[in-house]
CSV table of C-alpha atoms in Angstrom, one decimal:
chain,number,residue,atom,x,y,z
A,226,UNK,CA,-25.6,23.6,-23.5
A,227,UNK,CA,-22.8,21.1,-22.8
A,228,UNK,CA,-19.6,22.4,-21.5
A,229,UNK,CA,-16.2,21.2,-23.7
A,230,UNK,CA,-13.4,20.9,-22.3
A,231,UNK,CA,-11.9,18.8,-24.2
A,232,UNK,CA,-7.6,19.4,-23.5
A,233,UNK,CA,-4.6,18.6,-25.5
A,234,UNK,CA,-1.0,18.8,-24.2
A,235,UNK,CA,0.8,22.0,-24.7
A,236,UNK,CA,5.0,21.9,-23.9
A,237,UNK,CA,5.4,24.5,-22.0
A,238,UNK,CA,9.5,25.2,-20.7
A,239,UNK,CA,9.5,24.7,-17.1
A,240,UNK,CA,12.1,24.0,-14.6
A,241,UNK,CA,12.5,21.0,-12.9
A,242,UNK,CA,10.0,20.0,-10.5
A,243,UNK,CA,10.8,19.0,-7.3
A,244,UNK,CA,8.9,16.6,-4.7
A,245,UNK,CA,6.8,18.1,-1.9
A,246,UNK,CA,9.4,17.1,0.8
A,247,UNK,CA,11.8,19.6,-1.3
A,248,UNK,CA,8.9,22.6,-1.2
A,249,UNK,CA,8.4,22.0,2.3
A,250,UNK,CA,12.0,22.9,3.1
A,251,UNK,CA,11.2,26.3,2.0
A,252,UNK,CA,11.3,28.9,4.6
A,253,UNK,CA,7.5,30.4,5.8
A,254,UNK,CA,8.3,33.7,4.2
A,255,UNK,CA,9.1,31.9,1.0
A,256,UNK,CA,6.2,29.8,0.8
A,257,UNK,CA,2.1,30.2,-0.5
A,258,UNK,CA,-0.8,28.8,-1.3
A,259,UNK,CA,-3.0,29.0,-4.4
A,260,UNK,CA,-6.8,28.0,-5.0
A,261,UNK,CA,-8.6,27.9,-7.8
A,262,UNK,CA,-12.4,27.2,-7.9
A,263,UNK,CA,-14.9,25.9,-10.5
A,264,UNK,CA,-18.5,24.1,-11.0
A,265,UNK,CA,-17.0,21.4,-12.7
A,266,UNK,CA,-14.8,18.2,-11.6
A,267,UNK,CA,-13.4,17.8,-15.3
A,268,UNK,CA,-13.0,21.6,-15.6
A,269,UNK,CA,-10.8,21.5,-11.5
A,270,UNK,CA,-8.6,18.4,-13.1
A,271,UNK,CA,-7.9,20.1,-16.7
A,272,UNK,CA,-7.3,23.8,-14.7
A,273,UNK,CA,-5.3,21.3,-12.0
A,274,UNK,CA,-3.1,20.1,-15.0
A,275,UNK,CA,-2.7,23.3,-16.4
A,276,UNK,CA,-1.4,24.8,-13.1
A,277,UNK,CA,1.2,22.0,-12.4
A,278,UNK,CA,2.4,22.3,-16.3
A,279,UNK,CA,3.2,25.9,-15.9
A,280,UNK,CA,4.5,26.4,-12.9
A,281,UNK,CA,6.9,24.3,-10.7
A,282,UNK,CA,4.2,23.8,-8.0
A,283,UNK,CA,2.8,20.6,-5.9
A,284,UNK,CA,-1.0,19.8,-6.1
A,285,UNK,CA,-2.1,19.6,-2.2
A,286,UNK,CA,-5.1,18.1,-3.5
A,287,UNK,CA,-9.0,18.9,-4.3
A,288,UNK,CA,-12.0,20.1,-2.1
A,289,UNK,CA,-15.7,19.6,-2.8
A,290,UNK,CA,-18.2,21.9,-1.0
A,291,UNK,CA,-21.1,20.6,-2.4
A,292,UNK,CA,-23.5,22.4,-5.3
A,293,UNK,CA,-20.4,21.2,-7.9
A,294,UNK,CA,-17.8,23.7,-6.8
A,295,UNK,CA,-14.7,22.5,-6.4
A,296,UNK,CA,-11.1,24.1,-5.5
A,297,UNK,CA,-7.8,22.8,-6.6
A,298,UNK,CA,-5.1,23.4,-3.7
A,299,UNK,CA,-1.3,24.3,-4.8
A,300,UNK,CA,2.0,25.1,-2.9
A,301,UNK,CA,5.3,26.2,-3.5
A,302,UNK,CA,7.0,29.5,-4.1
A,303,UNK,CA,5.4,32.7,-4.1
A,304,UNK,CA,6.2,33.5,-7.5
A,305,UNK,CA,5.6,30.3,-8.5
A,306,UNK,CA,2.0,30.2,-7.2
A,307,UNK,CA,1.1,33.4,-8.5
A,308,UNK,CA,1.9,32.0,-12.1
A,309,UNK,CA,-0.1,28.7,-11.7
A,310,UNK,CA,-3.2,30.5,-10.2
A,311,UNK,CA,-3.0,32.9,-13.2
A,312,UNK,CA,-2.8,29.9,-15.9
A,313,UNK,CA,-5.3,28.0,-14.1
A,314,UNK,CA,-7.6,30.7,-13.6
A,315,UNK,CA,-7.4,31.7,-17.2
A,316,UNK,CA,-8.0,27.9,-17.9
A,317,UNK,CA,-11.3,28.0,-16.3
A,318,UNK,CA,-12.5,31.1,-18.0
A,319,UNK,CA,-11.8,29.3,-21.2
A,320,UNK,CA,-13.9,26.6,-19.6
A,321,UNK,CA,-16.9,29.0,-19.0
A,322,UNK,CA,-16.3,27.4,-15.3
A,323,UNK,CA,-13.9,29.5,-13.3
A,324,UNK,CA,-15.7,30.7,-10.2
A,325,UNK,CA,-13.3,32.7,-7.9
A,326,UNK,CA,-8.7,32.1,-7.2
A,327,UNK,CA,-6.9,33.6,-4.6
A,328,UNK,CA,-3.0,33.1,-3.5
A,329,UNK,CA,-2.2,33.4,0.1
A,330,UNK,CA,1.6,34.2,0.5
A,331,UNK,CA,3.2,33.2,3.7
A,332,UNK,CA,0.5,31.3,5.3
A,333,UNK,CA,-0.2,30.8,8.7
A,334,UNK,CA,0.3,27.4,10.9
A,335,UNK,CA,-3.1,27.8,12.2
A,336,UNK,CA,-4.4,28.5,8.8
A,337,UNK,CA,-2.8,25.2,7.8
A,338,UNK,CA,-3.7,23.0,10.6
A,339,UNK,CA,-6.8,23.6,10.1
A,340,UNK,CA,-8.2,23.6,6.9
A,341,UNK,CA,-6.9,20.3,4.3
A,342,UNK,CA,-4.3,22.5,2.9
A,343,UNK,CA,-0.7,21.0,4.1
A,344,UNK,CA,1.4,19.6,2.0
A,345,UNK,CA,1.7,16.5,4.6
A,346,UNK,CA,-1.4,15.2,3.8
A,347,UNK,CA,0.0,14.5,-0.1
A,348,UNK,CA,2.8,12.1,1.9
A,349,UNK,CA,-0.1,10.4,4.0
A,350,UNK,CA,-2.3,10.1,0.6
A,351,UNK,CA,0.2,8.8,-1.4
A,352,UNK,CA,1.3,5.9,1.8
A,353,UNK,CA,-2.3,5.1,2.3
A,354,UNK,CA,-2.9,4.9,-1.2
A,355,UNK,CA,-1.0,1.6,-3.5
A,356,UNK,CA,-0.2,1.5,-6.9
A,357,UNK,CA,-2.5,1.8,-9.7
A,358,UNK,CA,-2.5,-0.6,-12.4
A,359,UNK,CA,-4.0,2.3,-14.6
A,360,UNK,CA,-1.4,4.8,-14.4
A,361,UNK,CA,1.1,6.4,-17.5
A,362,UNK,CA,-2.4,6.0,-19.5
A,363,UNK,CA,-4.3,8.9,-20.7
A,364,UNK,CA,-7.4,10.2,-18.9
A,365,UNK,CA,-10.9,10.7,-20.0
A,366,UNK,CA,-13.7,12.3,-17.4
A,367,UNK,CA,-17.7,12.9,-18.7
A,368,UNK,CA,-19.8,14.6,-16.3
A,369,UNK,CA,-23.7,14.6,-16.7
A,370,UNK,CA,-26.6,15.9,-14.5
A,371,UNK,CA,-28.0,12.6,-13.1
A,372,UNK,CA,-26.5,9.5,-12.6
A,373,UNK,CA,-28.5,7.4,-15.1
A,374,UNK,CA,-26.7,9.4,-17.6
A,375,UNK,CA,-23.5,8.9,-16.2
A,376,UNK,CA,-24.0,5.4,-16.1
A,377,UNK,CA,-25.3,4.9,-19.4
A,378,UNK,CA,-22.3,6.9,-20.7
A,379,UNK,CA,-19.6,4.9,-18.8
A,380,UNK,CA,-21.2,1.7,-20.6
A,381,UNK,CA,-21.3,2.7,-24.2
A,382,UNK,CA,-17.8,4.0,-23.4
A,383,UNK,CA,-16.4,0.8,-22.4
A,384,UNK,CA,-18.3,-0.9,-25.1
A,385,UNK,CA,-17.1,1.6,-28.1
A,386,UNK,CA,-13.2,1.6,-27.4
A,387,UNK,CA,-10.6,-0.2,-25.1
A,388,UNK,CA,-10.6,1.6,-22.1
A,389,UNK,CA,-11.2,0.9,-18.8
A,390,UNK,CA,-13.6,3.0,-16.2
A,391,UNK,CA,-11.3,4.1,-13.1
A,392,UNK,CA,-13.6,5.7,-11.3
A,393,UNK,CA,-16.3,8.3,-10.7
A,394,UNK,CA,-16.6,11.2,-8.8
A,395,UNK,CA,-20.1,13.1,-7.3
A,396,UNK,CA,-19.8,16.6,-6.4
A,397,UNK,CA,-23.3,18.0,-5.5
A,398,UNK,CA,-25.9,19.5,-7.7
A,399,UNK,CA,-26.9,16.3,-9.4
A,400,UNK,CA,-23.2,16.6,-11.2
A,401,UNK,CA,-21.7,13.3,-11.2
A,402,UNK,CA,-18.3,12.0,-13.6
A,403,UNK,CA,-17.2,8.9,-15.3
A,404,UNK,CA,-13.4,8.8,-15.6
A,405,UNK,CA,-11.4,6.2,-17.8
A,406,UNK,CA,-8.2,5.4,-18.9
A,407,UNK,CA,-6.7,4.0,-21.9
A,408,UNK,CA,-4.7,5.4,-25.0
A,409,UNK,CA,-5.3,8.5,-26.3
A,410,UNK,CA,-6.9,7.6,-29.4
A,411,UNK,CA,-9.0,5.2,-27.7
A,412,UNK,CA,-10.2,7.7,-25.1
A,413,UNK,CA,-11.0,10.3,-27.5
A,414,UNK,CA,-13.7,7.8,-29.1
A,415,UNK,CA,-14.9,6.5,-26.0
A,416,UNK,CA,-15.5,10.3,-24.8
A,417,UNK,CA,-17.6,10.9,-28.5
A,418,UNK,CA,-19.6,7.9,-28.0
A,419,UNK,CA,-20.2,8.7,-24.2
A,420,UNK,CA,-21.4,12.3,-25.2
A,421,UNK,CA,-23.9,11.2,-27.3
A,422,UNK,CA,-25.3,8.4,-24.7
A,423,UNK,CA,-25.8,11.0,-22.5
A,424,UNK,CA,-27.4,13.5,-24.3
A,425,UNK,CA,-29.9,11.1,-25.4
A,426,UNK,CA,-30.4,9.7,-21.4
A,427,UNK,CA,-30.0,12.9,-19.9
A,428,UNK,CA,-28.4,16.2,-19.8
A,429,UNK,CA,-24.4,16.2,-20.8
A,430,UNK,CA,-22.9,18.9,-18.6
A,431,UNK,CA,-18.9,18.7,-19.4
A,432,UNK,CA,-16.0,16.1,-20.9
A,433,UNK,CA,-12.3,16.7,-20.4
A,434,UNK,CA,-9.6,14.7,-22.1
A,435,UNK,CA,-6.0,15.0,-21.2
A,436,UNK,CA,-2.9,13.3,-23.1
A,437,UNK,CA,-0.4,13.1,-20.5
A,438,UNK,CA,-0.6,13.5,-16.9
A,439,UNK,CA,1.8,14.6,-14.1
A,440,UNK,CA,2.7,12.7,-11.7
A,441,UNK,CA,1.4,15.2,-8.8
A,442,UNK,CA,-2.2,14.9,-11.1
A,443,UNK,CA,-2.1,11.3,-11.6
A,444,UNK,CA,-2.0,10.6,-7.3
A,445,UNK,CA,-5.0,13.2,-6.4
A,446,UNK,CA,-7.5,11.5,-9.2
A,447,UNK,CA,-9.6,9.2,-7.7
A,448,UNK,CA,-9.3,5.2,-8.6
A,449,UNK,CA,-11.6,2.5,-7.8
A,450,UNK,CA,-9.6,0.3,-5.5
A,451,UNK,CA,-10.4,-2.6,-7.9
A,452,UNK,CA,-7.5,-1.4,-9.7
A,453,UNK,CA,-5.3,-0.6,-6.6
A,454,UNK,CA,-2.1,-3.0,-5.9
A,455,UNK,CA,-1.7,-2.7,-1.9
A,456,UNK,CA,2.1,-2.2,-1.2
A,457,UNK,CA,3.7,-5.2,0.6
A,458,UNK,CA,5.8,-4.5,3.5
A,459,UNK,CA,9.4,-5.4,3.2
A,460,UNK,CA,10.5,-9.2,4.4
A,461,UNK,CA,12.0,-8.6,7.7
A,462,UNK,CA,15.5,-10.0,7.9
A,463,UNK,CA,15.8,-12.7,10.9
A,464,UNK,CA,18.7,-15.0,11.4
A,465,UNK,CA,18.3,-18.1,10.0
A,466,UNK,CA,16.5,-20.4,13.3
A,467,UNK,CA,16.6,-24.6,12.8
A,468,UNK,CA,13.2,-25.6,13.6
A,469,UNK,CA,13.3,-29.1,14.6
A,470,UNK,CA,10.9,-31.5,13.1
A,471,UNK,CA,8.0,-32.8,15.0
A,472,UNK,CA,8.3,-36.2,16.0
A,473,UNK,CA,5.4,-38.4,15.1
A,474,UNK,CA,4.4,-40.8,17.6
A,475,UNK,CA,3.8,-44.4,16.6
A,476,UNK,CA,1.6,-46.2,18.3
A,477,UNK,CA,3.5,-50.3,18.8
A,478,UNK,CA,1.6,-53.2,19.5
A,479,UNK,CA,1.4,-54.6,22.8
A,480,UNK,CA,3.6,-57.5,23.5
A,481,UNK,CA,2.4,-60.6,25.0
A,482,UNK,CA,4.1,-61.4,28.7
A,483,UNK,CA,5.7,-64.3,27.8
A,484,UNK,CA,6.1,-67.2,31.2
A,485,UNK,CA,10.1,-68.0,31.4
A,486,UNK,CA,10.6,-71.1,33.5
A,487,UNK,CA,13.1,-70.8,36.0
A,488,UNK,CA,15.8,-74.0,36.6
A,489,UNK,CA,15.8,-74.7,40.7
A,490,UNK,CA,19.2,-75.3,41.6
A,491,UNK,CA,20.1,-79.1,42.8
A,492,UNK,CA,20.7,-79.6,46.0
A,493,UNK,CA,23.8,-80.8,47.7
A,494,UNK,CA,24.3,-83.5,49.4
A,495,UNK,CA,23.9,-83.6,53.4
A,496,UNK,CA,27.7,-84.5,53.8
A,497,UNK,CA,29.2,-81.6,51.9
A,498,UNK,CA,26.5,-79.0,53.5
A,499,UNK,CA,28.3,-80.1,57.0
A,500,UNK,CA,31.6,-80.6,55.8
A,501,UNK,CA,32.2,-77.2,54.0
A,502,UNK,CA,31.8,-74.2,57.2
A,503,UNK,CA,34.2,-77.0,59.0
A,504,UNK,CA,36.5,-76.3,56.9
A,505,UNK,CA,36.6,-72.9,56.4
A,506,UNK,CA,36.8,-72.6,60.3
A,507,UNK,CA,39.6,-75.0,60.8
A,508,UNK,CA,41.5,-73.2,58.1
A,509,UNK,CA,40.4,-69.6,60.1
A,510,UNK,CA,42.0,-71.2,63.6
A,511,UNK,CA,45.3,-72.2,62.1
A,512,UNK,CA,48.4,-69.6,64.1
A,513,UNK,CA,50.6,-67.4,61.7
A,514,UNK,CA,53.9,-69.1,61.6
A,515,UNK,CA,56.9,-66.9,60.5
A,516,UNK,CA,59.7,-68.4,59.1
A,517,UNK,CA,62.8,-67.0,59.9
A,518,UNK,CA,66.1,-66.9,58.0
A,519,UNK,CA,68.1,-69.2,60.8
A,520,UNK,CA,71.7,-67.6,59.6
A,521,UNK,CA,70.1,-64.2,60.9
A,522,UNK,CA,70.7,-63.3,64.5
């Protein structure tokens, strides 16, 4: 028999949440860690949701063993943690899906090094990771045994209402899920269609539908990358360089070497050739003659 998990949004009075850089400020013997584990990917993302509603809590993220378990990762506060492993655990049961929780106060840095349970690697997903065009919509997941069904679903889904398929996700055990996005009303129909697809392909195993997601949620479930804008790195600022324009090179014509004539001076006459040094040297041997004032002494 099908699993429903079908989820509406219950306000629940909270505190303010704060970002993981804030919860990481928290001193060790302040802080913990809470894990909740199912057999289901919609049942780990509507006992996820839960978890970050009722508690003021970051979601680290998921992990899949294989065999469809799957845990959902928290930090914060001990007290805090203790209250969202509680809801979510109590979630799950409702679910027919919870499988084991535990809450680790004051965890090692060993502990944290090693397995994927730091709260850095939220900061590295959500660099690494661009904005989706499908966010601030609500979510649908239908998960079947077998993929045919799962395929078949997503398509009468997408056919049946306006929403678009964001992804799917495979977790072992022949469990596979279709999630999609669009407004409430029009997920709820596309889920209802999609059950009935799959019961009729294959075996329908669970369907989830949440309203309203958090932003910690909405950056953990996985997107196809179709719908991924890549952020842009920032212009950098340069001073302002005058790049000269390239000079073309045009190639002229060659000009013709034109012949100039040149005019041959006339020559003089024999008497003048003779005459003229003869002067100049008479002129040359010719004494200095000072004239002197004669009333001077």
């Amino acid at each position: 028999m099908p699993t429903f998990l079908t989820m509406t949004s219950v306000p629940i009075a909270r505190s303010p949440r704060t970002s993981y850089q804030q919860i990481n400020q928290h001193q060790p013997s302040d802080s913990a860690l809470g894990l909740v584990s199912t057999r289901s990917f919609p049942a780990i993302v509507g006992t996820a949701d839960m978890m970050l509603k009722s508690s003021q809590v970051t979601l680290v993220g998921y992990e899949k063993i294989g065999s469809g378990y799957c845990t959902a990762v928290v930090r914060g506060k001990v007290a805090d943690v203790r209250l969202a492993v509680e809801e979510g655990a109590r979630t799950a049961e409702q679910f027919g899906q919870l499988v084991s929780k535990l809450v680790i106060p004051r965890p090692m840095p060993n502990l944290q090094a090693v397995f994927p349970i730091g709260s850095h690697l939220v900061e590295i997903a959500q660099q690494q990771r661009g904005y989706s065009r499908l966010s601030n919509r609500s979510i649908g997941l239908l998960e079947t045994r077998g993929f045919p069904a799962m395929v078949g679903a997503a398509d009468a889904m997408l056919k049946s209402a306006d929403v678009q398929l964001a992804s799917y996700e495979i977790i072992g055990d022949g469990l596979c899920t279709a999630i999609v996005r669009g407004t409430v009303a029009n997920v709820a129909m596309a889920i209802e269609v999609g059950m009935q697809e799959a019961e009729r392909i294959g075996e329908l195993h669970a369907v989830m539908i949440i309203p309203r997601l958090l932003e910690d949620l909405e950056h953990t479930l996985p997107v196809a990358t179709y719908w991924l804008d890549e952020n842009e790195p920032l212009p950098m600022l340069l001073p302002n360089q005058v790049r000269e324009k390239q000079r073309q090179l045009v190639a002229l014509p060659e000009l013709e070497k034109a012949v100039v004539p040149q005019r041959q001076a006339e020559p003089l006459p024999m008497q003048e050739k003779i005459e003229a040094p003869l002067i100049l040297e008479k002129e040359a041997e010719k004494p200095i003659v000072e004239v002197l004032d004669p009333e001077i002494d």
